[in-house]
Amino acid sequence: MKNIGKYKSTHDLTQHNITSDNDIYWNMGTEILYEHSIKQGSGIVGKGGALVVETGVHTGRSANDKFMVMEDSSKDNIWWGKVNDSISEENFDKIHSQILAYFSERALYVQDLYGGTDPAYRINVRAISPSPWHSLFIRNLLVRPDAAELADFAPEFTILHAPEFKVNPKEVGTNSETVITINLAKKLVLIAGTSYAGEMKKSVFSILNYLLPEKGIMPMHCSANIGKDGDTAIFFGLSGTGKTTLSADPERRLIGDDEHGWSDTSVFNFEGGCYAKVIRLSQEAEPEIYATTAMFGTVLENVVIDPDTRELDLDDGSKAENTRAAYPITSIPNTTEGGVGSHPKNIIMLTADAFGVMPPIARLTPEQAMYHFLSGYTAKVAGTEKGLGKEPVAAFSTCFGAPFMPRHPSVYGNLLREKIAKHEVTCWLVNTGWTGGVYGVGHRMPIKYTRALLHGALDGTLNDVDFRIDPNFGFEIPTSCPGVDPAVLDPRGTWENAADYDQKAAHLVDLFRENFTEYEAHVDDKVKAAGPIL
């Protein structure tokens, strides 16, 4: 085994039982990882300098291939079921041995990184992969130690990443040749059979989501930013709701775009980078993110590129609707130093309601906030996933991130409710989806209105306007906002036929109530009563 690189840790790969006659590249920088990716044929340089790669058949997360190991130290704390499927220790060990054998025949790339910007709560993560572009990806997304810290870096959790290795499902008890599995006792993550890089960072998020609640810290699938007066805002939201876009606001400094912790002293980023959707990205509406697609150091997944001119076509979804850009947070010009902010003044829960029922903004009580947090509603539309038809499909992902929540949702919901009450946080529900009708009839909420409403919520302007009570959901809706057509604030009035709106609203209410039955036994009567009204 030949160790290459000036930033080698004294804690070498022998502690992971990795032996190889090939080169081991330690904590390589962007330039070298570019060179190796191009030499391997796994990446090409796009116009402007981004590294353009393809992830093959997996262009998003493989939810059915994710497992938590059923072991004594954690099994009683995990929310087992459709979200957290189990795998035995025996089968985990089989996969582990197979990946170690696979690694022994390959050159490997090691990145030693932190999960979390707050030194009091971060974890040391070592990512090992035969793929240089994946090594660059995780280097972009997590927090980089300095040179002195790398010299004696002792990993707490390790990711063994083998994107091209396929397991035998009959032999190891998986659902396919792909597997993403976390062993909390062994502090080890195994990823095989998928080149979608998001699996790496989401594994770290899942680990932090398990560990931090025991310390009284609320882990959150959210973006966060800070206003000029030092006020922090948190944005919860599922993929496609605008979490990354709306937090990258030129008038506010970005803390992070996806994953944070809320401690007794601050809100802190889990990451050192951003992983933004770029399909049909608009330079006018999202200039900061758009600029990163032409930056050296950015990794672009499944973006269509002209083979001769290297021009990018961000509007072309022929390879994937889930095209992504992974870049260091420093690529965004207006960011906080250290990835830390104060306790939030406002919490925004984002939904992309394709039924055209939800208002563009609503103010929530603490009980309503917990109800909608546990619900985690958005809607999927044709083209975003395989198998979707023409009609919108309601999607409820509890805590706005169910796939990454190892513990029962009530653990996170109660933490959020306690912190909202303690710090007197104002909560808002914002619809970035459709108005004037369902998807295919109405139109997407103009982003200029969404931004104006958010600015009104965050700077306090909306506190001085009149509100009305929504008859279906019971939350408060402002009747006016500077820069917003008042007609948009009444979703029923934007429909051509009000009776059609009422029918669709009743349908959505039924979906909410049916979904929430899973959580009713874990909440008090006030939260139960905070849901939509029959």
Short mmCIF file of C-alpha atoms in Angstrom, two decimals:
data_model
loop_
_atom_site.label_atom_id
_atom_site.label_comp_id
_atom_site.label_asym_id
_atom_site.label_seq_id
_atom_site.Cartn_x
_atom_site.Cartn_y
_atom_site.Cartn_z
CA MET A 1 0.00 0.00 0.00
CA LYS A 2 1.53 3.29 -1.13
CA ASN A 3 0.18 6.33 0.70
CA ILE A 4 0.27 9.47 -1.44
CA GLY A 5 -0.33 13.04 -0.35
CA LYS A 6 1.00 15.53 2.18
CA TYR A 7 -2.15 15.39 4.34
CA LYS A 8 -1.98 11.79 5.58
CA SER A 9 -3.35 10.95 9.00
CA THR A 10 -1.35 8.92 11.49
CA HIS A 11 -4.54 6.86 11.78
CA ASP A 12 -4.08 4.97 8.52
CA LEU A 13 -6.23 2.45 6.65
CA THR A 14 -4.99 -0.59 8.54
CA GLN A 15 -7.50 0.25 11.29
CA HIS A 16 -10.23 -0.36 8.67
CA ASN A 17 -8.70 -3.73 7.65
CA ILE A 18 -7.98 -2.32 4.20
CA THR A 19 -4.97 -3.75 2.44
CA SER A 20 -4.02 -2.89 -1.10
CA ASP A 21 -1.04 -3.05 -3.44
CA ASN A 22 -2.40 0.04 -5.16
CA ASP A 23 -2.03 3.73 -4.40
CA ILE A 24 -3.94 5.39 -1.59
CA TYR A 25 -4.56 9.10 -2.23
CA TRP A 26 -5.01 11.11 0.98
CA ASN A 27 -7.10 14.29 1.14
CA MET A 28 -6.38 15.33 -2.40
CA GLY A 29 -7.45 18.78 -3.53
CA THR A 30 -9.72 19.81 -6.35
CA GLU A 31 -7.07 20.02 -9.07
CA ILE A 32 -5.74 16.49 -8.59
CA LEU A 33 -9.23 14.99 -8.26
CA TYR A 34 -10.18 16.71 -11.53
CA GLU A 35 -7.12 15.23 -13.25
CA HIS A 36 -7.80 11.73 -11.99
CA SER A 37 -11.49 11.88 -12.91
CA ILE A 38 -10.66 12.94 -16.45
CA LYS A 39 -7.96 10.26 -16.78
CA GLN A 40 -10.42 7.62 -15.60
CA GLY A 41 -13.01 8.86 -18.07
CA SER A 42 -15.54 9.49 -15.32
CA GLY A 43 -15.75 13.25 -15.77
CA ILE A 44 -15.33 16.02 -18.33
CA VAL A 45 -14.89 19.76 -17.93
CA GLY A 46 -17.85 21.93 -18.83
CA LYS A 47 -17.68 25.49 -20.10
CA GLY A 48 -16.65 27.67 -17.20
CA GLY A 49 -14.82 24.89 -15.37
CA ALA A 50 -17.30 22.60 -13.61
CA LEU A 51 -16.66 18.84 -13.59
CA VAL A 52 -19.58 17.14 -15.36
CA VAL A 53 -20.29 13.51 -14.40
CA GLU A 54 -22.99 10.91 -14.88
CA THR A 55 -24.45 8.67 -12.18
CA GLY A 56 -25.85 5.95 -14.45
CA VAL A 57 -29.16 4.28 -13.67
CA HIS A 58 -29.35 5.83 -10.19
CA THR A 59 -30.09 9.52 -10.64
CA GLY A 60 -31.50 9.92 -7.13
CA ARG A 61 -31.61 8.17 -3.80
CA SER A 62 -32.44 4.44 -3.71
CA ALA A 63 -34.93 4.51 -0.86
CA ASN A 64 -35.75 0.80 -1.11
CA ASP A 65 -32.08 -0.13 -0.79
CA LYS A 66 -31.35 1.69 2.48
CA PHE A 67 -30.99 -0.31 5.72
CA MET A 68 -30.15 0.23 9.35
CA VAL A 69 -28.36 -2.67 11.05
CA MET A 70 -30.44 -4.38 13.73
CA GLU A 71 -27.99 -4.42 16.63
CA ASP A 72 -28.32 -4.21 20.41
CA SER A 73 -26.98 -0.71 21.03
CA SER A 74 -29.55 1.08 18.85
CA LYS A 75 -32.41 -1.26 17.96
CA ASP A 76 -34.75 0.01 20.70
CA ASN A 77 -34.30 3.63 19.58
CA ILE A 78 -34.95 3.24 15.86
CA TRP A 79 -38.28 3.88 14.17
CA TRP A 80 -38.48 0.56 12.31
CA GLY A 81 -40.84 0.24 9.37
CA LYS A 82 -41.16 1.53 5.83
CA VAL A 83 -38.58 4.28 6.40
CA ASN A 84 -35.98 2.41 8.44
CA ASP A 85 -35.71 -1.12 7.12
CA SER A 86 -33.45 -3.54 8.95
CA ILE A 87 -30.56 -5.74 7.92
CA SER A 88 -28.89 -8.32 10.12
CA GLU A 89 -25.39 -7.96 11.52
CA GLU A 90 -24.46 -11.16 9.70
CA ASN A 91 -25.47 -9.80 6.30
CA PHE A 92 -23.83 -6.46 7.02
CA ASP A 93 -20.58 -8.27 7.79
CA LYS A 94 -20.83 -10.20 4.51
CA ILE A 95 -21.17 -7.00 2.53
CA HIS A 96 -18.35 -5.42 4.52
CA SER A 97 -15.99 -8.33 3.71
CA GLN A 98 -16.89 -8.18 0.03
CA ILE A 99 -16.19 -4.45 -0.18
CA LEU A 100 -12.86 -4.88 1.61
CA ALA A 101 -11.89 -7.53 -0.96
CA TYR A 102 -13.01 -5.22 -3.75
CA PHE A 103 -10.96 -2.34 -2.31
CA SER A 104 -7.84 -4.49 -2.06
CA GLU A 105 -7.58 -4.51 -5.88
CA ARG A 106 -8.04 -0.79 -6.44
CA ALA A 107 -6.50 2.61 -5.92
CA LEU A 108 -8.46 4.46 -3.25
CA TYR A 109 -9.20 8.07 -2.40
CA VAL A 110 -9.51 9.08 1.25
CA GLN A 111 -11.13 12.25 2.57
CA ASP A 112 -11.05 13.10 6.28
CA LEU A 113 -13.83 15.57 7.06
CA TYR A 114 -16.19 16.88 9.72
CA GLY A 115 -19.93 16.42 9.83
CA GLY A 116 -20.97 19.68 11.52
CA THR A 117 -19.50 23.16 11.80
CA ASP A 118 -19.86 23.38 15.60
CA PRO A 119 -16.76 21.76 17.20
CA ALA A 120 -18.82 20.76 20.24
CA TYR A 121 -21.15 18.53 18.24
CA ARG A 122 -19.43 17.59 14.99
CA ILE A 123 -18.32 14.07 14.12
CA ASN A 124 -15.12 12.98 12.38
CA VAL A 125 -15.99 11.26 9.11
CA ARG A 126 -13.64 9.35 6.83
CA ALA A 127 -14.88 8.65 3.30
CA ILE A 128 -13.02 6.02 1.24
CA SER A 129 -13.83 5.45 -2.42
CA PRO A 130 -12.17 4.23 -5.62
CA SER A 131 -13.85 7.13 -7.44
CA PRO A 132 -12.01 10.48 -7.52
CA TRP A 133 -15.09 12.50 -8.45
CA HIS A 134 -17.01 11.10 -5.51
CA SER A 135 -14.05 12.04 -3.33
CA LEU A 136 -14.33 15.60 -4.65
CA PHE A 137 -18.08 15.56 -4.05
CA ILE A 138 -17.82 14.65 -0.38
CA ARG A 139 -14.91 17.09 0.04
CA ASN A 140 -17.21 19.81 -1.30
CA LEU A 141 -20.17 18.84 0.87
CA LEU A 142 -18.69 18.24 4.32
CA VAL A 143 -16.50 20.51 6.47
CA ARG A 144 -12.77 20.48 5.76
CA PRO A 145 -10.29 20.26 8.65
CA ASP A 146 -7.14 22.36 8.47
CA ALA A 147 -3.73 20.85 7.80
CA ALA A 148 -2.83 20.45 11.47
CA GLU A 149 -6.09 18.63 12.19
CA LEU A 150 -5.59 16.28 9.22
CA ALA A 151 -2.20 15.11 10.50
CA ASP A 152 -3.76 13.34 13.48
CA PHE A 153 -7.32 12.89 12.24
CA ALA A 154 -9.02 10.00 14.03
CA PRO A 155 -12.24 8.96 12.27
CA GLU A 156 -15.32 8.31 14.38
CA PHE A 157 -17.49 7.15 11.47
CA THR A 158 -16.27 5.68 8.20
CA ILE A 159 -17.95 5.48 4.80
CA LEU A 160 -16.80 2.66 2.50
CA HIS A 161 -18.07 3.75 -0.88
CA ALA A 162 -18.01 1.25 -3.76
CA PRO A 163 -20.31 2.70 -6.45
CA GLU A 164 -19.58 0.09 -9.12
CA PHE A 165 -19.59 -2.96 -6.86
CA LYS A 166 -22.83 -4.93 -6.88
CA VAL A 167 -24.00 -7.20 -4.10
CA ASN A 168 -25.92 -10.45 -4.55
CA PRO A 169 -29.33 -9.78 -2.96
CA LYS A 170 -30.04 -13.47 -2.37
CA GLU A 171 -26.74 -13.86 -0.57
CA VAL A 172 -26.86 -10.76 1.65
CA GLY A 173 -30.60 -10.17 2.13
CA THR A 174 -30.96 -6.90 0.21
CA ASN A 175 -33.68 -5.89 -2.25
CA SER A 176 -31.35 -5.44 -5.22
CA GLU A 177 -27.68 -5.22 -6.20
CA THR A 178 -27.59 -1.79 -4.55
CA VAL A 179 -27.20 -1.23 -0.81
CA ILE A 180 -26.80 1.71 1.55
CA THR A 181 -26.48 0.51 5.12
CA ILE A 182 -25.48 2.07 8.45
CA ASN A 183 -24.12 0.16 11.43
CA LEU A 184 -24.29 2.54 14.39
CA ALA A 185 -22.46 0.14 16.71
CA LYS A 186 -19.52 -0.26 14.35
CA LYS A 187 -19.76 3.38 13.22
CA LEU A 188 -19.58 2.23 9.65
CA VAL A 189 -21.50 3.05 6.44
CA LEU A 190 -21.41 0.76 3.40
CA ILE A 191 -22.55 2.03 -0.02
CA ALA A 192 -22.47 -0.16 -3.11
CA GLY A 193 -24.16 -0.35 -6.50
CA THR A 194 -25.07 3.32 -6.90
CA SER A 195 -23.09 6.27 -8.22
CA TYR A 196 -25.59 8.85 -7.00
CA ALA A 197 -23.33 10.85 -4.71
CA GLY A 198 -26.10 12.15 -2.48
CA GLU A 199 -26.16 8.79 -0.68
CA MET A 200 -22.83 9.68 0.93
CA LYS A 201 -23.87 12.96 2.48
CA LYS A 202 -27.33 11.72 3.48
CA SER A 203 -25.71 8.88 5.41
CA VAL A 204 -23.84 11.43 7.51
CA PHE A 205 -27.10 13.33 8.02
CA SER A 206 -28.82 10.14 9.19
CA ILE A 207 -26.05 9.47 11.71
CA LEU A 208 -26.28 12.99 13.15
CA ASN A 209 -30.07 12.69 13.25
CA TYR A 210 -29.64 9.66 15.48
CA LEU A 211 -26.93 11.03 17.75
CA LEU A 212 -27.91 14.64 18.38
CA PRO A 213 -31.38 14.35 19.98
CA GLU A 214 -29.78 12.62 22.97
CA LYS A 215 -27.85 15.86 23.51
CA GLY A 216 -30.96 18.01 23.26
CA ILE A 217 -30.06 19.19 19.76
CA MET A 218 -32.70 19.38 17.06
CA PRO A 219 -31.33 18.02 13.76
CA MET A 220 -33.15 19.53 10.79
CA HIS A 221 -33.52 18.94 7.06
CA CYS A 222 -33.56 22.65 6.34
CA SER A 223 -31.70 25.60 4.90
CA ALA A 224 -30.90 28.64 7.02
CA ASN A 225 -29.83 32.25 6.54
CA ILE A 226 -29.28 35.46 8.50
CA GLY A 227 -30.64 38.96 7.92
CA LYS A 228 -28.74 42.22 8.25
CA ASP A 229 -29.94 42.57 11.85
CA GLY A 230 -28.61 39.13 12.80
CA ASP A 231 -32.00 37.40 12.67
CA THR A 232 -31.81 33.75 11.66
CA ALA A 233 -34.48 32.07 9.51
CA ILE A 234 -34.92 28.33 8.98
CA PHE A 235 -36.46 26.86 5.82
CA PHE A 236 -37.88 23.34 6.02
CA GLY A 237 -38.84 21.69 2.77
CA LEU A 238 -38.64 18.57 0.65
CA SER A 239 -36.84 18.37 -2.69
CA GLY A 240 -38.32 20.72 -5.26
CA THR A 241 -39.99 23.11 -2.81
CA GLY A 242 -37.35 25.86 -3.12
CA LYS A 243 -35.35 25.31 0.07
CA THR A 244 -31.99 25.97 -1.59
CA THR A 245 -33.26 28.67 -3.95
CA LEU A 246 -35.05 30.78 -1.34
CA SER A 247 -32.29 30.61 1.26
CA ALA A 248 -29.73 31.88 -1.29
CA ASP A 249 -31.01 35.43 -0.96
CA PRO A 250 -28.72 38.36 -1.88
CA GLU A 251 -30.24 40.37 0.99
CA ARG A 252 -29.39 37.70 3.60
CA ARG A 253 -26.28 35.68 4.42
CA LEU A 254 -26.47 31.92 3.88
CA ILE A 255 -25.66 29.58 6.77
CA GLY A 256 -26.35 26.43 4.73
CA ASP A 257 -28.78 24.97 2.22
CA ASP A 258 -29.80 21.55 3.51
CA GLU A 259 -28.89 20.22 6.97
CA HIS A 260 -28.54 21.96 10.34
CA GLY A 261 -28.59 21.46 14.08
CA TRP A 262 -30.34 23.70 16.64
CA SER A 263 -28.50 23.61 19.95
CA ASP A 264 -28.94 25.56 23.19
CA THR A 265 -26.71 28.30 21.81
CA SER A 266 -27.09 28.42 18.02
CA VAL A 267 -28.18 27.05 14.66
CA PHE A 268 -25.20 25.42 12.95
CA ASN A 269 -24.63 23.90 9.53
CA PHE A 270 -23.83 20.19 9.23
CA GLU A 271 -22.09 20.79 5.91
CA GLY A 272 -19.42 22.82 4.22
CA GLY A 273 -21.11 22.88 0.83
CA CYS A 274 -24.36 22.86 -1.11
CA TYR A 275 -26.09 20.25 -3.27
CA ALA A 276 -28.55 22.19 -5.41
CA LYS A 277 -31.03 21.01 -8.02
CA VAL A 278 -30.20 22.73 -11.32
CA ILE A 279 -32.83 21.45 -13.74
CA ARG A 280 -34.20 24.49 -15.59
CA LEU A 281 -32.21 26.78 -13.33
CA SER A 282 -32.85 30.45 -14.03
CA GLN A 283 -29.99 32.93 -14.10
CA GLU A 284 -32.47 35.74 -13.46
CA ALA A 285 -34.29 34.13 -10.52
CA GLU A 286 -31.36 32.24 -8.96
CA PRO A 287 -28.17 34.09 -9.96
CA GLU A 288 -25.98 32.86 -7.08
CA ILE A 289 -26.67 29.17 -7.70
CA TYR A 290 -26.61 29.59 -11.49
CA ALA A 291 -23.11 31.05 -11.27
CA THR A 292 -21.78 27.92 -9.56
CA THR A 293 -22.58 25.79 -12.64
CA ALA A 294 -19.73 27.53 -14.45
CA MET A 295 -17.20 27.43 -11.62
CA PHE A 296 -14.08 25.35 -11.26
CA GLY A 297 -14.59 22.93 -8.37
CA THR A 298 -18.32 22.38 -8.84
CA VAL A 299 -19.44 18.81 -9.57
CA LEU A 300 -22.44 18.65 -11.94
CA GLU A 301 -24.43 15.42 -11.95
CA ASN A 302 -26.31 14.32 -15.09
CA VAL A 303 -26.33 17.76 -16.71
CA VAL A 304 -26.51 17.61 -20.50
CA ILE A 305 -23.37 19.00 -22.12
CA ASP A 306 -22.47 19.65 -25.76
CA PRO A 307 -19.51 17.33 -26.54
CA ASP A 308 -17.89 19.87 -28.86
CA THR A 309 -18.47 23.26 -27.26
CA ARG A 310 -18.91 22.00 -23.66
CA GLU A 311 -21.91 24.31 -23.31
CA LEU A 312 -24.30 23.23 -20.56
CA ASP A 313 -28.01 22.79 -21.21
CA LEU A 314 -29.65 23.12 -17.81
CA ASP A 315 -33.11 22.91 -19.38
CA ASP A 316 -32.55 19.42 -20.75
CA GLY A 317 -33.84 16.73 -18.39
CA SER A 318 -33.22 13.79 -20.73
CA LYS A 319 -30.62 12.27 -18.40
CA ALA A 320 -32.48 13.12 -15.19
CA GLU A 321 -34.95 15.56 -13.71
CA ASN A 322 -32.80 15.48 -10.58
CA THR A 323 -29.73 17.19 -12.04
CA ARG A 324 -27.49 18.52 -9.29
CA ALA A 325 -24.59 20.85 -8.56
CA ALA A 326 -22.30 20.13 -5.62
CA TYR A 327 -20.07 23.04 -4.61
CA PRO A 328 -18.33 24.48 -1.54
CA ILE A 329 -20.50 26.98 0.31
CA THR A 330 -17.81 29.58 -0.33
CA SER A 331 -18.93 29.53 -3.98
CA ILE A 332 -21.99 31.49 -2.82
CA PRO A 333 -20.86 35.11 -2.33
CA ASN A 334 -22.99 36.00 0.68
CA THR A 335 -22.38 33.39 3.39
CA THR A 336 -21.76 33.38 7.13
CA GLU A 337 -18.34 32.76 8.56
CA GLY A 338 -18.18 29.42 10.35
CA GLY A 339 -21.66 28.23 9.33
CA VAL A 340 -23.29 29.32 12.60
CA GLY A 341 -26.25 31.59 13.40
CA SER A 342 -28.29 32.68 16.38
CA HIS A 343 -31.57 31.11 17.50
CA PRO A 344 -34.12 31.51 14.71
CA LYS A 345 -36.65 34.33 14.75
CA ASN A 346 -38.73 32.74 11.98
CA ILE A 347 -39.31 29.21 10.71
CA ILE A 348 -40.56 28.70 7.16
CA MET A 349 -42.15 25.40 6.15
CA LEU A 350 -42.14 25.09 2.36
CA THR A 351 -44.56 23.05 0.28
CA ALA A 352 -44.99 22.79 -3.48
CA ASP A 353 -48.74 22.17 -3.51
CA ALA A 354 -49.61 20.90 -6.98
CA PHE A 355 -53.31 20.78 -6.07
CA GLY A 356 -53.48 24.60 -6.05
CA VAL A 357 -55.19 24.65 -2.64
CA MET A 358 -52.61 26.08 -0.24
CA PRO A 359 -52.18 29.86 0.07
CA PRO A 360 -48.82 31.42 -0.85
CA ILE A 361 -48.17 32.08 2.85
CA ALA A 362 -49.88 31.38 6.17
CA ARG A 363 -48.94 32.05 9.80
CA LEU A 364 -48.98 29.04 12.13
CA THR A 365 -49.52 28.60 15.84
CA PRO A 366 -46.90 26.44 17.64
CA GLU A 367 -49.37 23.52 17.59
CA GLN A 368 -50.04 24.00 13.87
CA ALA A 369 -46.30 24.17 13.28
CA MET A 370 -45.81 20.79 14.96
CA TYR A 371 -48.75 19.34 13.01
CA HIS A 372 -47.34 20.47 9.66
CA PHE A 373 -43.80 19.49 10.66
CA LEU A 374 -44.94 15.95 11.43
CA SER A 375 -46.99 15.91 8.21
CA GLY A 376 -44.18 17.15 5.93
CA TYR A 377 -46.49 17.76 2.97
CA THR A 378 -45.64 18.50 -0.63
CA ALA A 379 -46.92 17.15 -3.96
CA LYS A 380 -45.18 15.35 -6.79
CA VAL A 381 -45.97 16.00 -10.42
CA ALA A 382 -45.39 14.21 -13.71
CA GLY A 383 -41.76 13.96 -14.74
CA THR A 384 -40.23 14.17 -11.28
CA GLU A 385 -40.31 10.41 -10.65
CA LYS A 386 -40.88 7.26 -12.67
CA GLY A 387 -44.44 5.97 -12.67
CA LEU A 388 -46.17 9.27 -11.98
CA GLY A 389 -49.19 9.97 -14.16
CA LYS A 390 -50.72 13.27 -15.18
CA GLU A 391 -52.40 13.95 -11.84
CA PRO A 392 -50.47 15.35 -8.84
CA VAL A 393 -49.67 12.92 -6.04
CA ALA A 394 -49.60 14.08 -2.40
CA ALA A 395 -46.34 13.28 -0.64
CA PHE A 396 -46.04 13.30 3.15
CA SER A 397 -42.50 12.97 4.47
CA THR A 398 -42.54 13.48 8.22
CA CYS A 399 -40.17 16.11 9.61
CA PHE A 400 -39.62 17.16 5.99
CA GLY A 401 -37.04 14.39 5.75
CA ALA A 402 -38.40 10.99 6.76
CA PRO A 403 -35.76 8.92 4.89
CA PHE A 404 -33.05 10.41 7.11
CA MET A 405 -34.81 10.20 10.48
CA PRO A 406 -33.75 7.05 12.38
CA ARG A 407 -35.79 7.89 15.50
CA HIS A 408 -39.55 8.19 15.82
CA PRO A 409 -40.87 11.48 14.35
CA SER A 410 -42.31 12.50 17.72
CA VAL A 411 -38.74 12.79 19.07
CA TYR A 412 -37.98 15.50 16.52
CA GLY A 413 -41.45 17.05 16.70
CA ASN A 414 -41.31 17.49 20.46
CA LEU A 415 -37.82 18.97 20.28
CA LEU A 416 -39.00 21.47 17.68
CA ARG A 417 -42.09 22.44 19.66
CA GLU A 418 -40.03 22.99 22.83
CA LYS A 419 -37.51 25.19 21.03
CA ILE A 420 -40.22 27.20 19.25
CA ALA A 421 -41.86 27.94 22.59
CA LYS A 422 -38.62 28.69 24.43
CA HIS A 423 -37.33 31.13 21.81
CA GLU A 424 -40.71 32.60 20.78
CA VAL A 425 -40.27 31.73 17.10
CA THR A 426 -42.85 32.76 14.50
CA CYS A 427 -43.74 29.94 12.08
CA TRP A 428 -44.99 30.25 8.51
CA LEU A 429 -46.20 27.84 5.83
CA VAL A 430 -45.22 28.92 2.30
CA ASN A 431 -46.59 27.38 -0.89
CA THR A 432 -44.15 27.54 -3.82
CA GLY A 433 -46.40 25.28 -5.89
CA TRP A 434 -49.47 26.02 -7.96
CA THR A 435 -52.14 28.70 -7.94
CA GLY A 436 -55.25 29.20 -10.06
CA GLY A 437 -55.87 25.46 -10.39
CA VAL A 438 -54.17 22.10 -10.16
CA TYR A 439 -50.94 21.25 -11.95
CA GLY A 440 -51.68 21.36 -15.68
CA VAL A 441 -54.45 23.95 -15.25
CA GLY A 442 -53.07 26.61 -12.94
CA HIS A 443 -49.54 27.99 -12.93
CA ARG A 444 -46.54 27.95 -10.61
CA MET A 445 -46.46 30.62 -7.94
CA PRO A 446 -44.28 33.47 -9.28
CA ILE A 447 -40.99 33.46 -7.41
CA LYS A 448 -41.09 37.26 -7.15
CA TYR A 449 -44.27 36.95 -5.06
CA THR A 450 -42.75 34.23 -2.90
CA ARG A 451 -39.67 36.34 -2.24
CA ALA A 452 -41.78 39.41 -1.46
CA LEU A 453 -43.91 37.43 1.00
CA LEU A 454 -40.83 35.95 2.65
CA HIS A 455 -39.24 39.36 3.01
CA GLY A 456 -42.49 40.61 4.54
CA ALA A 457 -42.50 37.72 7.03
CA LEU A 458 -38.82 38.03 7.93
CA ASP A 459 -38.63 41.82 8.27
CA GLY A 460 -41.89 42.02 10.23
CA THR A 461 -43.96 43.82 7.59
CA LEU A 462 -46.63 41.11 7.66
CA ASN A 463 -47.11 41.59 11.38
CA ASP A 464 -48.81 44.92 10.62
CA VAL A 465 -51.41 43.66 8.09
CA ASP A 466 -54.81 42.08 8.55
CA PHE A 467 -55.18 38.29 8.54
CA ARG A 468 -58.11 35.99 7.83
CA ILE A 469 -58.63 32.40 9.00
CA ASP A 470 -58.47 29.74 6.30
CA PRO A 471 -61.73 27.71 6.48
CA ASN A 472 -60.01 24.43 5.56
CA PHE A 473 -56.77 24.50 7.52
CA GLY A 474 -57.44 27.02 10.28
CA PHE A 475 -54.20 28.95 9.86
CA GLU A 476 -53.94 32.73 9.36
CA ILE A 477 -53.52 34.20 5.87
CA PRO A 478 -52.45 37.82 5.32
CA THR A 479 -54.83 39.90 3.20
CA SER A 480 -52.09 42.11 1.78
CA CYS A 481 -48.34 42.35 1.31
CA PRO A 482 -46.20 45.00 -0.47
CA GLY A 483 -45.24 43.85 -3.95
CA VAL A 484 -47.86 41.07 -4.12
CA ASP A 485 -51.16 41.08 -5.99
CA PRO A 486 -53.77 40.73 -3.20
CA ALA A 487 -55.81 38.36 -5.39
CA VAL A 488 -53.05 35.73 -5.13
CA LEU A 489 -53.42 35.62 -1.35
CA ASP A 490 -56.85 34.01 -1.65
CA PRO A 491 -56.27 30.69 -3.45
CA ARG A 492 -59.99 29.99 -3.87
CA GLY A 493 -60.45 33.27 -5.72
CA THR A 494 -57.71 32.41 -8.23
CA TRP A 495 -59.66 29.41 -9.52
CA GLU A 496 -62.04 29.86 -12.43
CA ASN A 497 -64.63 27.70 -10.64
CA ALA A 498 -64.80 28.07 -6.84
CA ALA A 499 -66.74 24.82 -6.50
CA ASP A 500 -63.84 22.95 -8.11
CA TYR A 501 -61.52 24.53 -5.57
CA ASP A 502 -63.76 23.46 -2.69
CA GLN A 503 -63.81 19.88 -3.97
CA LYS A 504 -60.02 19.74 -4.31
CA ALA A 505 -59.53 21.38 -0.89
CA ALA A 506 -61.79 18.78 0.75
CA HIS A 507 -59.77 16.06 -0.96
CA LEU A 508 -56.49 17.48 0.37
CA VAL A 509 -57.94 17.82 3.87
CA ASP A 510 -58.87 14.12 3.78
CA LEU A 511 -55.34 13.22 2.72
CA PHE A 512 -53.84 15.22 5.60
CA ARG A 513 -56.14 13.66 8.17
CA GLU A 514 -55.56 10.14 6.89
CA ASN A 515 -51.79 10.61 6.93
CA PHE A 516 -51.76 12.03 10.47
CA THR A 517 -53.45 9.00 12.04
CA GLU A 518 -49.96 7.47 12.32
CA TYR A 519 -48.88 10.21 14.75
CA GLU A 520 -52.06 10.85 16.78
CA ALA A 521 -51.03 8.54 19.62
CA HIS A 522 -47.81 10.52 20.07
CA VAL A 523 -49.19 14.08 20.30
CA ASP A 524 -51.49 15.93 22.68
CA ASP A 525 -55.02 17.14 21.98
CA LYS A 526 -53.88 20.66 21.04
CA VAL A 527 -51.72 19.33 18.20
CA LYS A 528 -54.49 16.98 17.04
CA ALA A 529 -56.87 19.94 16.93
CA ALA A 530 -54.36 22.00 14.92
CA GLY A 531 -54.93 20.01 11.75
CA PRO A 532 -57.29 20.78 8.86
CA ILE A 533 -61.01 21.03 9.49
CA LEU A 534 -63.62 18.69 8.06
#
